[in-house]
XYZ file of C-alpha atoms in Angstrom:
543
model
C -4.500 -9.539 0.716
C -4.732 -10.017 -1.964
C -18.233 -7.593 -8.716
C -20.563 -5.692 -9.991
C -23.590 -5.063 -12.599
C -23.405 -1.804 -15.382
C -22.241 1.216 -13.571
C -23.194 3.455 -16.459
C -26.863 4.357 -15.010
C -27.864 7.959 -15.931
C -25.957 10.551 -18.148
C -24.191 12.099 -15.819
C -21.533 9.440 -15.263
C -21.637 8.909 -18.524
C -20.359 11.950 -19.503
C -18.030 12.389 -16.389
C -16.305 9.046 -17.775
C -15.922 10.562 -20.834
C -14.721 14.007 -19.896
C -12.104 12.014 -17.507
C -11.183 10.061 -20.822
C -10.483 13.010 -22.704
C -8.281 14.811 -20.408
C -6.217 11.862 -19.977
C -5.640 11.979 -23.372
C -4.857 15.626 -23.399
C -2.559 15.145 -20.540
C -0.996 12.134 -22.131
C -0.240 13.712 -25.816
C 1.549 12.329 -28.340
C 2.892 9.731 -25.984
C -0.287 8.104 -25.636
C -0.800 7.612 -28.767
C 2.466 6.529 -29.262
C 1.459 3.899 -26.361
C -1.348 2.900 -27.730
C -0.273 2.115 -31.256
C 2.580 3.754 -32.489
C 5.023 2.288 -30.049
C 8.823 2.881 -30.671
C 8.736 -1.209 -29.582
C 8.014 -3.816 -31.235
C 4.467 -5.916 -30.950
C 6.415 -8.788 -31.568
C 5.594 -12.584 -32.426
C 8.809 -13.659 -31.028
C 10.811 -12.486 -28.231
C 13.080 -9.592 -28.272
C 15.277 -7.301 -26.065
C 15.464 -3.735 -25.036
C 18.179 -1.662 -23.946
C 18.102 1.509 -21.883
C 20.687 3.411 -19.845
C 20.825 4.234 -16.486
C 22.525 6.279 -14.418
C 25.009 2.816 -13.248
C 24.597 1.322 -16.142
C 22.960 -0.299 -19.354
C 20.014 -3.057 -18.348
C 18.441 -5.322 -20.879
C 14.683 -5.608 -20.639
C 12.481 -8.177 -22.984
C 9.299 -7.612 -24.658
C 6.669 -8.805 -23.322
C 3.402 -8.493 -25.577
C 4.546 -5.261 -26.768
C 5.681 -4.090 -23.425
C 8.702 -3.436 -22.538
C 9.546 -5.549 -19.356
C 12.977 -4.553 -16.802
C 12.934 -6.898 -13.721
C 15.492 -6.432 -10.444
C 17.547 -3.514 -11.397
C 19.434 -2.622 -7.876
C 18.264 1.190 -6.912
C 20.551 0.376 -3.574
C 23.715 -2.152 -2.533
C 22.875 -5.095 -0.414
C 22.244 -4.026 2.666
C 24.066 -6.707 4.295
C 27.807 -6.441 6.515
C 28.507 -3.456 7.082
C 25.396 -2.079 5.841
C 22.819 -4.217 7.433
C 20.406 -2.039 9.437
C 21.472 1.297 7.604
C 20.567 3.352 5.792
C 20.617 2.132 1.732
C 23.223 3.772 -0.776
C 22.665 3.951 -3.919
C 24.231 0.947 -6.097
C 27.491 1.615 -7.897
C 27.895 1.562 -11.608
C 28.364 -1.404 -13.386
C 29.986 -2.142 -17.126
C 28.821 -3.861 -20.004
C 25.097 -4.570 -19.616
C 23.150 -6.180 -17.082
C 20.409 -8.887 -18.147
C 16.905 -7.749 -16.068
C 15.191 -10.478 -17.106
C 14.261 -11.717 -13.566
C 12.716 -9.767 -10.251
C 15.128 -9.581 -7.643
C 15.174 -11.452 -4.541
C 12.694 -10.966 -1.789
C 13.749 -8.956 1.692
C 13.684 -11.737 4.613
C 10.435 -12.713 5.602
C 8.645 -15.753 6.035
C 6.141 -16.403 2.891
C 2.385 -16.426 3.491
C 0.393 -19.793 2.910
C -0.522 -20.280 -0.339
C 1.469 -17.365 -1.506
C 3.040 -18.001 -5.206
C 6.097 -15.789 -6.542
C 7.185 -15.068 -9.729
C 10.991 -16.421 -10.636
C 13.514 -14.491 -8.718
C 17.294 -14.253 -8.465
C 19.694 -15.548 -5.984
C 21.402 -13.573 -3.401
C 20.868 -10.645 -1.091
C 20.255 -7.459 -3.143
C 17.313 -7.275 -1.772
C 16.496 -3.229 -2.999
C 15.702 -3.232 -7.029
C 12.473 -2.079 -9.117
C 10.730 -3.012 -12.052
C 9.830 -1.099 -15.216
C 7.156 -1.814 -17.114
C 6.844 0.489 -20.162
C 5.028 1.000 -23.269
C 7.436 2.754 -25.294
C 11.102 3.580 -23.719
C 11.268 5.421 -26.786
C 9.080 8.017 -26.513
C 8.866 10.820 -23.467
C 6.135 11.908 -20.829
C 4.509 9.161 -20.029
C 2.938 9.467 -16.212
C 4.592 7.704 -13.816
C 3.365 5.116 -11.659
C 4.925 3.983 -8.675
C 3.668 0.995 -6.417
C 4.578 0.480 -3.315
C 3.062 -3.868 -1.646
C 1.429 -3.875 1.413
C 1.965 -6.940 3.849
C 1.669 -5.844 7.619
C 5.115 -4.171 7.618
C 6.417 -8.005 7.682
C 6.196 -9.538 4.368
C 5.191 -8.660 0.638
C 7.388 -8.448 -2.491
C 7.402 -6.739 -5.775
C 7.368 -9.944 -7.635
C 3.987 -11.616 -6.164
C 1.709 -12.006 -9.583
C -1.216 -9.788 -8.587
C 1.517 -6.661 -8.850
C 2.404 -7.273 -12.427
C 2.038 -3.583 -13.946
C 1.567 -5.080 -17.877
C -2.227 -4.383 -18.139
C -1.828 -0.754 -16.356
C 1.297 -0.437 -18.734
C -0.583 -1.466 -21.986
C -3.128 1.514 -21.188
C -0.505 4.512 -21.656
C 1.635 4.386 -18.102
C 5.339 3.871 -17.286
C 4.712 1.519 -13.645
C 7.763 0.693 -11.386
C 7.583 -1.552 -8.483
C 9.839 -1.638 -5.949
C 11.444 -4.135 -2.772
C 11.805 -2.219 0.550
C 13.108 -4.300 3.677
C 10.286 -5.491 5.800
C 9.920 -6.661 9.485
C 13.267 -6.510 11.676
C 15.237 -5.345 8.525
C 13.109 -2.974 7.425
C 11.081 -1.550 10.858
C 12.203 -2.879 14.099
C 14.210 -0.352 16.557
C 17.658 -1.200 16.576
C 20.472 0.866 18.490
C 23.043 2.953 15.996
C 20.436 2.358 12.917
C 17.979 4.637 11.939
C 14.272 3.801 12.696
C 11.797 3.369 9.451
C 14.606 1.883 7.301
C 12.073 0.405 4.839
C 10.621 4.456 4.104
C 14.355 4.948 3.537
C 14.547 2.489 1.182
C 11.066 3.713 -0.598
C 12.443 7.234 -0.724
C 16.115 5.896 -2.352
C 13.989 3.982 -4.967
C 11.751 7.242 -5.815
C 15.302 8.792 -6.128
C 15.830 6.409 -8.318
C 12.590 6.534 -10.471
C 13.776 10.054 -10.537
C 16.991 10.233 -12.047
C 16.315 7.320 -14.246
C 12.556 7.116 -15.578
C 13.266 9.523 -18.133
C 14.869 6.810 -20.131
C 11.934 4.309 -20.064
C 9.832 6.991 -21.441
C 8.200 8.157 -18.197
C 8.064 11.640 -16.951
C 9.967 12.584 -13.936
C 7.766 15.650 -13.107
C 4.448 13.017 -12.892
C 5.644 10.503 -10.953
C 2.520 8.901 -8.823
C 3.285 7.040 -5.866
C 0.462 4.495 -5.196
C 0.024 1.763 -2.456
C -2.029 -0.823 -0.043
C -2.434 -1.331 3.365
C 1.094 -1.001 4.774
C 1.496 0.510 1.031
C -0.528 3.146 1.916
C 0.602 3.662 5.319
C 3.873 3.969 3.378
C 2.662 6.071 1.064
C 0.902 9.090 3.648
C 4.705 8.162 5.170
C 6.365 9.725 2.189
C 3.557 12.465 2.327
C 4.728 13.413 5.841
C 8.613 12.573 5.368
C 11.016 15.746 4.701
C 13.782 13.929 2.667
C 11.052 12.624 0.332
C 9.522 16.132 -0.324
C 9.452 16.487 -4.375
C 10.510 13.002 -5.433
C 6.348 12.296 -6.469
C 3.432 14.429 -7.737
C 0.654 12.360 -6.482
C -0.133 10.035 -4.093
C -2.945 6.860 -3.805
C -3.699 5.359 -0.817
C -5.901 2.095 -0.299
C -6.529 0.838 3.105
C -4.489 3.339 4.951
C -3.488 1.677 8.579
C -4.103 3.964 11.745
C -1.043 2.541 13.665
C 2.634 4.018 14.489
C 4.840 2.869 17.712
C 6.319 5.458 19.644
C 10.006 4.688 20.561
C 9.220 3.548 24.047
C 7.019 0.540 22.458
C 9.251 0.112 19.423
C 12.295 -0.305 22.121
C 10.306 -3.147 24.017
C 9.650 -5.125 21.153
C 13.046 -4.864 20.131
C 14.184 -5.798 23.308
C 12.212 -8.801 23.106
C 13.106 -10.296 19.800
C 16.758 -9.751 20.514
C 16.445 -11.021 24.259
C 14.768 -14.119 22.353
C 18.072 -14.828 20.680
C 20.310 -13.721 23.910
C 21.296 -10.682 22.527
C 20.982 -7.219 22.910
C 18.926 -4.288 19.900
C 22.267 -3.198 18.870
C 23.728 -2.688 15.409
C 26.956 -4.621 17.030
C 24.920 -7.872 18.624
C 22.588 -8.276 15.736
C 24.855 -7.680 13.050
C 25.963 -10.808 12.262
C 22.718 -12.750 13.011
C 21.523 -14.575 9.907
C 18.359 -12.702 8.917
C 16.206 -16.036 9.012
C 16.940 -16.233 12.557
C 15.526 -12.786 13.227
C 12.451 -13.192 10.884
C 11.799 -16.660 12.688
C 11.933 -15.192 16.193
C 9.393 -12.060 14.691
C 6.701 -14.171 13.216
C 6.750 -16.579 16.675
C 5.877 -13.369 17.937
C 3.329 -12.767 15.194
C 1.680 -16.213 16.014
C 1.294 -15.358 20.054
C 0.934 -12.098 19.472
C -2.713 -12.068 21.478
C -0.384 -13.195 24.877
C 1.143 -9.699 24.521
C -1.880 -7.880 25.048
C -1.451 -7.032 28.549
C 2.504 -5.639 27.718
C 1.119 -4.066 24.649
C -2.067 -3.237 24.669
C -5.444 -4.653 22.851
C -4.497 -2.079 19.242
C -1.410 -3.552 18.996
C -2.763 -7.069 19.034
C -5.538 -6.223 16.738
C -3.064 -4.510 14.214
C -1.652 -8.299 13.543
C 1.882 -7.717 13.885
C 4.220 -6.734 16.485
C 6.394 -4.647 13.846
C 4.939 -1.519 12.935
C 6.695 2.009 11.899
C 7.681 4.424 14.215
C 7.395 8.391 15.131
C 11.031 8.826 15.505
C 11.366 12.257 15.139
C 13.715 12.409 12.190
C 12.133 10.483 9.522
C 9.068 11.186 10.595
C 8.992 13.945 12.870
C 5.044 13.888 13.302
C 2.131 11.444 12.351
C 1.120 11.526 8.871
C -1.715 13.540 10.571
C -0.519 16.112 11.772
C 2.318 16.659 8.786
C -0.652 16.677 6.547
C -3.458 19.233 8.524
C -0.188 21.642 8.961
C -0.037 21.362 4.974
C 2.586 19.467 4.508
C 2.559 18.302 1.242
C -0.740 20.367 0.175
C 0.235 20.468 -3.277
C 0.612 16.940 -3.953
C -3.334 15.492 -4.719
C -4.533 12.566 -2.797
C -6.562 9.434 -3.895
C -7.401 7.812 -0.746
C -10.143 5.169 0.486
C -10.886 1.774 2.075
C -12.900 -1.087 1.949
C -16.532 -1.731 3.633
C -15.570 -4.876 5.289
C -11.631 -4.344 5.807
C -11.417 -6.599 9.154
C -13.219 -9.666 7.047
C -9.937 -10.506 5.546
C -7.917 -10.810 9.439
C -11.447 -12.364 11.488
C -9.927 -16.213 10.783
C -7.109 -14.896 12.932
C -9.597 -14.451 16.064
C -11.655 -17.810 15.134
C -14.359 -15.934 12.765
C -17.206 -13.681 13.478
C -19.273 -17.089 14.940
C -16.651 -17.114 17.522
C -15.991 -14.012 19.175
C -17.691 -13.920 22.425
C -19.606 -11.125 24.377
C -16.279 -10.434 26.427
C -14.281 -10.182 23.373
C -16.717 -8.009 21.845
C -17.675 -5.277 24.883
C -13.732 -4.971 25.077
C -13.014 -4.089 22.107
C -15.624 -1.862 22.086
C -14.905 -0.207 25.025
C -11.061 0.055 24.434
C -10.718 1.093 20.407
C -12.548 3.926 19.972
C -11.835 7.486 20.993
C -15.066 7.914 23.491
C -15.565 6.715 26.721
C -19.326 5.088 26.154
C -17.980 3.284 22.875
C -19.985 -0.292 23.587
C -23.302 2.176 23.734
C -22.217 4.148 21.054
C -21.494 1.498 18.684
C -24.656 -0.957 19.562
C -27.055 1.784 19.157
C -25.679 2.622 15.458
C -25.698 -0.833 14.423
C -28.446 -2.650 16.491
C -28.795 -5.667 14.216
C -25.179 -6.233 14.718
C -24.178 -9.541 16.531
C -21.040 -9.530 18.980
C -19.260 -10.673 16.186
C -19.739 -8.606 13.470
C -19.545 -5.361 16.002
C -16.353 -6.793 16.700
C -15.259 -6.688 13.106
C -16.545 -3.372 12.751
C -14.770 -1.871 15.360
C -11.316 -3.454 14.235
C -12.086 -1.936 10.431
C -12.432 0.620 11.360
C -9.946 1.627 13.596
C -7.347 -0.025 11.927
C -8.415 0.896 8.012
C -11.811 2.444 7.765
C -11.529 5.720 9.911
C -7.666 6.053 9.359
C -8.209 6.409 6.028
C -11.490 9.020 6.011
C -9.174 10.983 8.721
C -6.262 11.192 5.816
C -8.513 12.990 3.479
C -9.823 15.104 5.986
C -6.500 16.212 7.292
C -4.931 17.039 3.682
C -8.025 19.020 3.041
C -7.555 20.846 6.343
C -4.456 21.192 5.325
C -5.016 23.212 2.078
C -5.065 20.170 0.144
C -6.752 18.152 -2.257
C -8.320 14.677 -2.120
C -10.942 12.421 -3.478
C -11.962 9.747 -1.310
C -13.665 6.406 -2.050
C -15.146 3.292 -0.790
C -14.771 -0.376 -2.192
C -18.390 -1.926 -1.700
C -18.287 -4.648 -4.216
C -18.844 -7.836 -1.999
C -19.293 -10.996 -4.306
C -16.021 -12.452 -3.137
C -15.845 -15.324 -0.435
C -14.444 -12.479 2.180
C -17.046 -9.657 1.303
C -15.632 -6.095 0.237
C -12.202 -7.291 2.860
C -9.258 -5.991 3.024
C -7.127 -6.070 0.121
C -10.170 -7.398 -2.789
C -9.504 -4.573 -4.486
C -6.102 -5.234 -5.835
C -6.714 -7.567 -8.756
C -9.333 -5.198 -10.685
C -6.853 -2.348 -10.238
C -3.565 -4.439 -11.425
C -6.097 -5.972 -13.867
C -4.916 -9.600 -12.489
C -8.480 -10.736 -11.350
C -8.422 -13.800 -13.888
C -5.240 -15.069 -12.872
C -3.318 -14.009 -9.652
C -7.443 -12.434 -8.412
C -8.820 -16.242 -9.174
C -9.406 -17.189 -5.457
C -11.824 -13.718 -4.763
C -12.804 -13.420 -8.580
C -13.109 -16.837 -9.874
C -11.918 -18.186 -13.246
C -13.026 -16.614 -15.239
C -14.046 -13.417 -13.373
C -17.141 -12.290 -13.765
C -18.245 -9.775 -16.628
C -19.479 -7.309 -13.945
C -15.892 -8.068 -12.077
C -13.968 -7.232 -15.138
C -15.999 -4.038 -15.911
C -15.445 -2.699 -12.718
C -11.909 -3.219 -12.843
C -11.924 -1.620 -16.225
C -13.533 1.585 -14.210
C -10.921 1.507 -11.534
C -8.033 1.221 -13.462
C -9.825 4.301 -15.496
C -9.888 6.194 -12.291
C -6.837 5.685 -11.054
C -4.806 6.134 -14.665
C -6.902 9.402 -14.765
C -5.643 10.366 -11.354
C -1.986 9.567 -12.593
C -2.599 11.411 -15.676
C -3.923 14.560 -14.666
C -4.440 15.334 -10.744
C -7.822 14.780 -10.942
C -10.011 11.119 -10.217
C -12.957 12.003 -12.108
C -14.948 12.829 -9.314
C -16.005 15.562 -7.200
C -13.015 16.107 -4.101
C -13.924 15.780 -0.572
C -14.763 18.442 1.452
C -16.839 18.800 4.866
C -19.864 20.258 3.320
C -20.667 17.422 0.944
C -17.919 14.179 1.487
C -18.170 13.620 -1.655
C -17.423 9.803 -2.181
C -16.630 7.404 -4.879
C -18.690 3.878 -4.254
C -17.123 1.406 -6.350
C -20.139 -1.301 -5.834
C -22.167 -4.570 -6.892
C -24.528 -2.713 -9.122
C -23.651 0.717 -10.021
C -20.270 3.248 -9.269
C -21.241 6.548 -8.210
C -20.420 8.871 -6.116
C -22.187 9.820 -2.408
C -21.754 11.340 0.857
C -19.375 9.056 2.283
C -21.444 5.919 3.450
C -19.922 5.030 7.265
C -22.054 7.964 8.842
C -22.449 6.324 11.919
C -18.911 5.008 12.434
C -17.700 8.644 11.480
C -19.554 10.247 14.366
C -18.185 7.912 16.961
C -14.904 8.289 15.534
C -15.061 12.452 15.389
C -12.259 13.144 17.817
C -9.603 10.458 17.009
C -5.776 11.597 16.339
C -4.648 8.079 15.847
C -1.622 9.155 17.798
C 1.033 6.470 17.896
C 0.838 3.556 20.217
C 1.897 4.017 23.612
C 3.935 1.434 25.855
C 1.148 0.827 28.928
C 1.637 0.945 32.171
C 1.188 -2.271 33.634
């Protein structure tokens, strides 16, 4: 999950950086200088305090290399007792002030090798953001809102890479938030409502929108930004009625192609309650401790290739059993079809992927060296939309071995073409949307799945260290410089500095090892074999 040479080659990026520069400035005002320089606080040698009020309550912030810094504020009550599984409500008010010095806790999950966390609190209030601003006493600062990616299973706001300081420091107000994950968050349960982590996404936006005000941010430019299941979550929020007007703009990196329908959602309920002799009720899981559940759902993560024939070969290749579901409330409709009816047409879209997305997941089949022929022709033939898919993909990538088709085909039905088909559908739609690719490939996974994140965060040299190295590299660092550009532009003012997609030209930002510019989007080939794909959600099969 969580570089490149001079990208400034000709004049006409030149002066398209420069023209993006200015009208983020123009957009910004006053407030961006203030940002910048004239900050209401402090660039202090020693540590101080802020204080802002919100609507339950004054919080106390530090500062934080002139930023001002607000960790775990509750946007919901613990959704535990009588709550667990429903819906979140918003947190009562509380007296006197309350000390946000540290990130909440994490929702249940079990953490990812390797992963480190920043210092969180006890308990189980489980829903609260972060602020990060650079001056709670000025107004109209854009908005950013980040949303972790992690499968649908794990992720929390307070893993490193996310720390919105350096995106902060260059004129934005950037909240992160904790949504419930895995059985919490996703799974089907009986008397609950289905997608409860969107729910909790869309409470937290109603947060960022009654409260932002007072951290200097603008509640009429709120961005909502995200990765992998992030973005997934994020052309969620696009297609999802209670969360129409809560954000202005959306970003989307990595978008995953896969939904349940409630016929496969039911089964795997079924089968991580019948694992624990109970039944996918509100009533029998209720009072199961939530380790319990997340135990029994990442055994099933671990086997999840011995499911294939109950399941079916997508699900196994989208890595987890849990994934959202059309339920027809929440989401009525795929984020598809919400957006190509133009559903949420006025709301810009920055969307894109990564060249080699599958690179990242490949250790989970063995690696490219070990994928067989058999492994290979079937996913082939079973993945994409056409009937002659193993002819279809070897003659547009003849050179390819059986292993690095295989990848191919995963990316891009699980990232690559889900996230093209986004921008297509919003522009369908009467929308607008600049798309982009992530080429850079100097890591030790290529351009994978999830590279991107520490040159947009601007974390490369420290949480970034195992793709970027320590120190990064200059050309690393310059292209994160360019990114964060882009998508602070984007947050800013609408527009991403380049030229928005449309069928005619697909114009495309390439974000790569020696230059950024912008082409006809790159994955010709792929596109054509992919033409007639709905990415409708996945079916229970017939066995």
């Amino acid at each position: 999950m969580a570089v490149v040479g001079w990208w400034f080659e000709g004049m006409g990026v030149i002066g398209t950086a420069l023209t993006r520069r200015r009208l983020f400035e123009f957009a910004m005002g006053s407030a961006a200088l203030a940002a910048a320089g004239c900050s209401g606080d402090p660039a202090p040698t020693h540590v101080a305090q802020r204080e802002v009020r919100t609507t339950a309550g004054l919080v106390r912030g530090q500062i934080e290399n002139g930023i001002a810094v607000f960790r775990g504020i509750p946007y919901a009550k613990a959704p535990v007792g009588l709550l667990r599984f429903q819906a979140p409500e918003p947190y009562p008010q509380w007296k006197g002030v309350r000390d946000a010095f540290q990130f909440g806790p994490q929702p249940p999950q079990n953490q990812p090798a390797g992963e480190v966390l920043e210092p969180m609190g006890p308990g189980d209030e489980w829903l609260t953001v972060n602020v990060w601003s650079p001056n709670t006493r000025g107004h109209g600062l854009p908005v950013m809102v980040w949303i972790y990616g992690g499968a649908y299973i794990h992720g929390s706001s307070s893993m490193p890479i996310y720390n919105g300081a350096n995106l902060a420091s260059q004129g934005a107000v950037v909240v992160t938030l904790n949504y419930r994950v895995g059985v919490e968050g996703f799974v089907q349960i009986d008397g609950a409502p289905a997608n409860r982590g969107v729910l909790d996404q869309i409470s937290a936006l109603t947060w960022v929108r009654d409260n932002i005000a007072a951290f200097g941010g603008d509640p009429g430019q709120v961005t909502v930004f995200g990765e992998s299941a992030g973005a997934g979550s994020v052309v969620m929020l696009l297609a999802a009625p209670s969360a129409s007007g809560l954000f202005h703009r959306a970003a989307a990196e990595s978008v995953p192609g896969v939904f349940q329908t409630p016929e496969l959602a039911a089964d795997v309920s079924l089968l991580i309650a019948g694992a624990l002799g109970k039944l996918p009720t509100v009533d029998a899981l209720g009072g199961v401790a939530p380790q319990a559940l997340v135990d029994v759902e990442f055994g099933l993560v671990r086997t999840l290739a011995t499911y294939q024939r109950r399941w079916g070969l997508a699900q196994v290749v989208s890595t987890t059993p849990v994934l959202p579901v059309i339920d027809g409330i929440v989401l009525p409709e795929t984020p598809w079809q919400a957006l190509s009816r133009g559903v949420s047409k006025d709301i810009p879209l920055l969307v894109g992927t990564n060249r080699d997305e599958y690179a990242l997941m490949m250790p989970t089949v063995g690696g490219v060296r070990k994928i067989t022929p058999a492994q290979a022709q079937e996913a082939l033939h079973t993945l994409p939309p056409i009937p002659d898919g193993p002819e279809a993909y070897r003659a547009a990538y003849p050179r390819m071995s059986d292993g690095m088709l295989y990848q191919t085909v995963c990316s891009d039905y699980l990232f690559r073409m889900p996230s093209l088909h986004t921008a297509q559908a919003h522009v369908a739609g009467g929308g607008t949307a600049y798309l982009y690719e992530f080429r850079y490939d100097a890591t030790p996974v290529g351009a994978a799945h999830s590279v991107e994140l520490p040159l947009i965060f601007g974390t490369a040299g420290t949480s970034g260290a195992r793709f970027y190295g320590s120190p990064p590299s200059a050309g690393a660092l310059r292209l994160g410089k360019q990114m964060q550009a882009d998508w602070l532009s984007f947050a800013a003012t609408g527009d991403a500095g380049w030229p928005a997609y449309a069928a005619y030209s697909q114009s495309t930002r390439l974000y790569d090892g020696r230059s950024v510019s912008v082409g006809p989007f790159p994955e010709q080939a792929s596109e054509r074999i992919w033409a007639s794909a709905s990415f409708d959600p996945l079916p229970l099969p017939r066995v």
